[in-house]
């Protein structure tokens, strides 16, 4: 579905953001794009959607070049930005009426059901909605769009705890097997139980790209008074340490994405024991 080859991108008078970045993503996965603030997550989504243009390299999505913004490409892609863009005078149903004709597989019944689930009044004007409620309108539309690729930038930003839980549940339940969703976030805990795959972006490179099932097979995430000698990453806690080590005879453990992220950005080497991960600079 997505093919990125030797991507080079940066903003004028600022350091280069991406240099020789390579990545591929199959259809039918929910992918977490993780990175620190300023790592380029939002810019990467905008490049995939054709809003920003590479300085060099090639990007294709569903066989289309995003920068050309062809109608066949756009009707299969929906981007949820971090900021609100809804017109203040619109209602949720007004937004649906204006926007849904651009998406051939849009499901109106699902949209209205999701508005109800997210507790957003369909006839309340945007100007009377909080930022979090406006975000829920756009999230409901994205999940109802039927698009083969849905890009979400910080989707849980502005949502309260119950809304985050409702979003996670609906995301997993309504996405079809042939749809791909990319969730760019630094709020890792909010989404770790919804992901099929995790991609960690740091210093202009994709440092790790791995299926969570492979991570669970390849590594053990543990807690102890002292870390074992085989640990490849260790962090202190009030009661001892948390650690990651290559999995041998242990039962599968739950994946701690926050610890995984910290390990990757702090240089932990996942390549020796986990050959199915895709590391930068290979």
Short mmCIF file of C-alpha atoms in Angstrom, two decimals:
data_model
loop_
_atom_site.label_atom_id
_atom_site.label_comp_id
_atom_site.label_asym_id
_atom_site.label_seq_id
_atom_site.Cartn_x
_atom_site.Cartn_y
_atom_site.Cartn_z
CA UNK A 1 0.00 0.00 0.00
CA UNK A 2 2.73 2.50 0.95
CA UNK A 3 6.21 2.61 -0.50
CA UNK A 4 8.76 5.23 0.55
CA UNK A 5 12.21 5.19 -1.03
CA UNK A 6 15.14 7.45 -0.16
CA UNK A 7 12.87 10.19 1.17
CA UNK A 8 14.61 13.50 1.77
CA UNK A 9 12.64 16.33 3.37
CA UNK A 10 13.20 19.47 5.39
CA UNK A 11 11.83 22.94 5.93
CA UNK A 12 13.65 26.09 4.72
CA UNK A 13 16.28 27.39 7.16
CA UNK A 14 15.82 24.38 9.44
CA UNK A 15 17.80 21.14 9.86
CA UNK A 16 16.92 18.30 7.50
CA UNK A 17 14.00 16.31 8.92
CA UNK A 18 14.31 13.10 6.85
CA UNK A 19 17.32 11.83 4.94
CA UNK A 20 17.28 8.64 2.83
CA UNK A 21 14.28 7.33 4.72
CA UNK A 22 12.89 4.02 3.43
CA UNK A 23 9.66 2.33 4.47
CA UNK A 24 6.93 0.00 3.26
CA UNK A 25 3.54 -0.73 4.79
CA UNK A 26 1.10 -3.48 3.78
CA UNK A 27 -2.66 -3.11 3.73
CA UNK A 28 -4.85 -4.28 6.56
CA UNK A 29 -2.83 -3.14 9.58
CA UNK A 30 -3.19 -0.63 12.40
CA UNK A 31 0.21 1.01 12.73
CA UNK A 32 1.47 3.17 15.57
CA UNK A 33 3.93 5.83 14.38
CA UNK A 34 5.81 6.79 17.52
CA UNK A 35 8.30 9.56 18.05
CA UNK A 36 9.27 12.46 20.25
CA UNK A 37 7.75 15.88 19.69
CA UNK A 38 9.51 17.34 16.66
CA UNK A 39 10.54 13.96 15.25
CA UNK A 40 8.53 14.59 12.08
CA UNK A 41 5.45 12.44 12.63
CA UNK A 42 2.99 15.10 11.43
CA UNK A 43 5.19 15.99 8.47
CA UNK A 44 5.44 12.33 7.48
CA UNK A 45 1.64 11.96 7.44
CA UNK A 46 1.33 15.11 5.35
CA UNK A 47 3.87 13.78 2.86
CA UNK A 48 1.86 10.55 2.56
CA UNK A 49 -1.30 12.58 1.98
CA UNK A 50 0.30 14.87 -0.61
CA UNK A 51 0.08 18.08 1.42
CA UNK A 52 3.86 18.31 1.74
CA UNK A 53 6.25 17.37 -1.08
CA UNK A 54 9.53 15.42 -0.77
CA UNK A 55 12.67 17.29 -1.71
CA UNK A 56 13.99 14.04 -3.13
CA UNK A 57 13.06 10.37 -3.24
CA UNK A 58 9.88 8.54 -4.21
CA UNK A 59 6.59 8.06 -2.36
CA UNK A 60 3.65 6.00 -3.63
CA UNK A 61 0.38 5.25 -1.86
CA UNK A 62 -2.09 2.78 -3.40
CA UNK A 63 -0.09 3.09 -6.61
CA UNK A 64 -0.50 6.89 -6.73
CA UNK A 65 2.03 9.66 -6.23
CA UNK A 66 0.54 11.70 -3.36
CA UNK A 67 1.75 15.10 -4.52
CA UNK A 68 -0.41 14.81 -7.67
CA UNK A 69 -3.56 14.73 -5.46
CA UNK A 70 -5.60 12.79 -8.04
CA UNK A 71 -9.27 12.30 -7.22
CA UNK A 72 -8.94 8.49 -7.20
CA UNK A 73 -6.16 8.86 -4.61
CA UNK A 74 -7.99 11.37 -2.43
CA UNK A 75 -11.23 9.38 -2.21
CA UNK A 76 -9.28 6.50 -0.63
CA UNK A 77 -7.43 8.61 1.97
CA UNK A 78 -8.62 10.50 5.02
CA UNK A 79 -6.34 12.57 7.26
CA UNK A 80 -7.27 13.53 10.81
CA UNK A 81 -4.98 16.45 11.76
CA UNK A 82 -4.09 17.32 15.32
CA UNK A 83 -5.66 20.76 15.04
CA UNK A 84 -9.37 21.46 14.54
CA UNK A 85 -10.42 22.63 11.07
CA UNK A 86 -14.22 22.46 11.24
CA UNK A 87 -16.13 25.62 10.30
CA UNK A 88 -17.62 27.15 13.44
CA UNK A 89 -21.10 27.46 11.91
CA UNK A 90 -21.43 23.82 10.89
CA UNK A 91 -23.11 21.04 12.80
CA UNK A 92 -21.84 17.45 12.71
CA UNK A 93 -24.59 16.55 10.23
CA UNK A 94 -23.73 19.63 8.17
CA UNK A 95 -20.12 18.50 8.00
CA UNK A 96 -21.30 15.06 6.89
CA UNK A 97 -23.52 16.55 4.16
CA UNK A 98 -20.69 18.65 2.72
CA UNK A 99 -17.86 16.13 3.01
CA UNK A 100 -19.30 12.63 2.60
CA UNK A 101 -19.95 12.88 -1.21
CA UNK A 102 -16.16 12.80 -1.74
CA UNK A 103 -15.96 9.29 -0.22
CA UNK A 104 -17.84 6.59 -2.19
CA UNK A 105 -17.95 4.08 0.69
CA UNK A 106 -18.95 6.53 3.42
CA UNK A 107 -21.32 4.92 5.94
CA UNK A 108 -23.81 7.49 7.22
CA UNK A 109 -25.44 5.11 9.70
CA UNK A 110 -22.08 4.29 11.23
CA UNK A 111 -21.20 8.00 11.48
CA UNK A 112 -24.36 8.77 13.40
CA UNK A 113 -23.90 5.75 15.64
CA UNK A 114 -20.35 6.84 16.44
CA UNK A 115 -21.51 10.38 17.23
CA UNK A 116 -23.89 8.81 19.73
CA UNK A 117 -21.15 6.59 21.16
CA UNK A 118 -18.84 9.60 21.48
CA UNK A 119 -21.68 11.63 23.04
CA UNK A 120 -21.61 14.44 20.48
CA UNK A 121 -24.92 16.07 19.58
CA UNK A 122 -25.38 15.82 15.79
CA UNK A 123 -27.14 19.19 15.53
CA UNK A 124 -24.88 21.21 17.87
CA UNK A 125 -22.82 23.83 16.03
CA UNK A 126 -19.03 23.47 16.06
CA UNK A 127 -18.61 26.80 17.85
CA UNK A 128 -20.45 25.28 20.82
CA UNK A 129 -18.30 22.14 20.93
CA UNK A 130 -15.08 21.79 22.93
CA UNK A 131 -11.83 20.93 21.16
CA UNK A 132 -12.21 17.31 22.28
CA UNK A 133 -15.77 17.12 20.94
CA UNK A 134 -14.67 18.57 17.61
CA UNK A 135 -11.92 15.95 17.46
CA UNK A 136 -14.53 13.23 18.07
CA UNK A 137 -16.62 14.47 15.13
CA UNK A 138 -13.65 14.11 12.78
CA UNK A 139 -12.65 10.74 14.26
CA UNK A 140 -16.20 9.46 13.78
CA UNK A 141 -16.12 10.64 10.17
CA UNK A 142 -12.74 9.00 9.55
CA UNK A 143 -13.93 5.66 10.93
CA UNK A 144 -17.03 5.91 8.70
CA UNK A 145 -15.24 7.05 5.56
CA UNK A 146 -14.54 3.60 4.12
CA UNK A 147 -11.12 4.84 2.94
CA UNK A 148 -8.41 2.27 2.38
CA UNK A 149 -5.88 4.49 4.20
CA UNK A 150 -6.72 6.55 7.29
CA UNK A 151 -4.04 8.79 8.80
CA UNK A 152 -4.55 10.13 12.32
CA UNK A 153 -2.28 12.72 13.93
CA UNK A 154 -2.42 12.58 17.76
CA UNK A 155 -5.97 11.15 17.65
CA UNK A 156 -6.41 10.98 21.43
CA UNK A 157 -5.20 14.54 22.07
CA UNK A 158 -8.05 16.43 23.72
CA UNK A 159 -10.08 13.34 24.60
CA UNK A 160 -11.01 12.49 28.17
CA UNK A 161 -10.36 9.04 29.64
CA UNK A 162 -13.76 7.55 28.74
CA UNK A 163 -13.58 8.96 25.21
CA UNK A 164 -10.13 7.45 24.70
CA UNK A 165 -11.49 4.06 25.73
CA UNK A 166 -14.48 4.42 23.40
CA UNK A 167 -12.21 5.42 20.51
CA UNK A 168 -9.94 2.41 21.02
CA UNK A 169 -12.91 0.05 21.10
CA UNK A 170 -14.50 1.50 17.97
CA UNK A 171 -11.21 1.63 16.05
CA UNK A 172 -10.63 -2.09 16.50
CA UNK A 173 -14.24 -3.05 15.82
CA UNK A 174 -15.09 -1.01 12.69
CA UNK A 175 -11.90 -1.12 10.61
CA UNK A 176 -12.07 -3.65 7.74
CA UNK A 177 -9.29 -6.13 7.04
CA UNK A 178 -8.32 -4.30 3.85
CA UNK A 179 -8.01 -0.90 5.54
CA UNK A 180 -4.74 0.52 6.87
CA UNK A 181 -4.67 3.01 9.73
CA UNK A 182 -1.58 4.97 10.80
CA UNK A 183 -1.78 6.60 14.22
CA UNK A 184 0.96 9.16 14.88
CA UNK A 185 1.34 9.86 18.58
CA UNK A 186 3.67 10.50 21.49
CA UNK A 187 0.91 9.39 23.92
CA UNK A 188 1.91 5.76 23.63
CA UNK A 189 -0.15 4.37 26.50
CA UNK A 190 -3.37 5.59 24.89
CA UNK A 191 -3.06 3.24 21.92
CA UNK A 192 -0.86 0.28 22.79
CA UNK A 193 -3.71 -2.26 22.91
CA UNK A 194 -5.02 -1.33 19.45
CA UNK A 195 -1.89 -1.70 17.31
CA UNK A 196 -0.80 -4.49 14.98
CA UNK A 197 2.53 -2.87 14.21
CA UNK A 198 4.79 -0.22 15.71
CA UNK A 199 7.10 2.15 13.84
CA UNK A 200 9.54 4.30 15.81
CA UNK A 201 10.79 7.47 14.13
CA UNK A 202 13.86 9.17 15.60
CA UNK A 203 16.55 11.49 14.25
CA UNK A 204 15.15 11.38 10.73
CA UNK A 205 15.22 7.58 10.52
CA UNK A 206 12.82 4.72 11.15
CA UNK A 207 14.67 2.99 13.96
CA UNK A 208 12.24 0.11 14.39
CA UNK A 209 9.37 -1.30 12.34
CA UNK A 210 7.91 -4.45 13.84
CA UNK A 211 4.71 -6.42 14.28
CA UNK A 212 3.66 -6.60 17.92
CA UNK A 213 3.22 -10.37 17.58
CA UNK A 214 6.87 -10.66 16.53
CA UNK A 215 7.98 -8.45 19.41
CA UNK A 216 6.08 -10.67 21.83
CA UNK A 217 7.75 -13.75 20.33
CA UNK A 218 11.23 -12.22 20.34
CA UNK A 219 11.46 -10.32 23.60
CA UNK A 220 10.55 -10.60 27.25
CA UNK A 221 9.48 -7.46 29.14
CA UNK A 222 10.10 -8.00 32.85
CA UNK A 223 10.35 -6.42 36.29
CA UNK A 224 12.83 -7.49 38.97
CA UNK A 225 15.05 -6.28 41.78
CA UNK A 226 18.00 -6.54 39.39
CA UNK A 227 18.16 -6.88 35.63
CA UNK A 228 19.43 -10.14 34.07
CA UNK A 229 22.77 -10.06 32.27
CA UNK A 230 21.07 -10.60 28.90
CA UNK A 231 18.95 -7.43 29.20
CA UNK A 232 19.34 -5.06 26.26
CA UNK A 233 17.54 -2.19 27.97
CA UNK A 234 17.01 -1.40 31.66
CA UNK A 235 15.20 1.42 33.43
CA UNK A 236 14.88 2.04 37.15
CA UNK A 237 11.59 1.94 39.05
CA UNK A 238 10.66 2.57 42.68
CA UNK A 239 10.74 -1.18 43.35
CA UNK A 240 13.74 -2.21 41.26
CA UNK A 241 14.08 -2.24 37.47
CA UNK A 242 12.09 -2.88 34.31
CA UNK A 243 13.99 -4.57 31.52
CA UNK A 244 13.81 -6.02 28.03
CA UNK A 245 15.74 -9.16 27.14
CA UNK A 246 15.70 -11.66 24.27
CA UNK A 247 13.00 -14.23 24.98
CA UNK A 248 14.17 -17.78 25.50
CA UNK A 249 12.05 -20.18 27.56
CA UNK A 250 9.87 -17.56 29.26
CA UNK A 251 6.17 -17.30 28.62
CA UNK A 252 5.14 -14.39 26.45
CA UNK A 253 4.94 -11.11 28.35
CA UNK A 254 2.87 -8.02 27.72
CA UNK A 255 4.66 -5.50 25.52
CA UNK A 256 5.49 -2.26 27.28
CA UNK A 257 5.53 0.17 24.36
CA UNK A 258 6.78 3.08 26.45
CA UNK A 259 9.80 1.03 27.55
CA UNK A 260 10.32 -0.26 24.01
CA UNK A 261 10.27 3.31 22.71
CA UNK A 262 12.76 4.47 25.33
CA UNK A 263 15.00 1.53 24.54
CA UNK A 264 15.03 2.23 20.81
CA UNK A 265 15.68 5.98 21.07
CA UNK A 266 18.41 5.35 23.65
CA UNK A 267 20.26 2.99 21.35
CA UNK A 268 19.26 -0.48 22.55
CA UNK A 269 20.19 -3.09 19.93
CA UNK A 270 17.16 -5.14 18.88
CA UNK A 271 18.73 -6.56 15.73
CA UNK A 272 20.58 -9.60 17.07
CA UNK A 273 17.71 -11.46 18.68
CA UNK A 274 14.89 -10.10 16.58
CA UNK A 275 15.68 -10.56 12.90
CA UNK A 276 12.15 -9.86 11.67
CA UNK A 277 12.28 -6.22 12.80
CA UNK A 278 13.22 -3.65 10.17
CA UNK A 279 15.93 -1.35 11.44
CA UNK A 280 17.20 1.84 9.89
CA UNK A 281 20.36 1.82 7.79
CA UNK A 282 20.07 -1.83 6.70
#
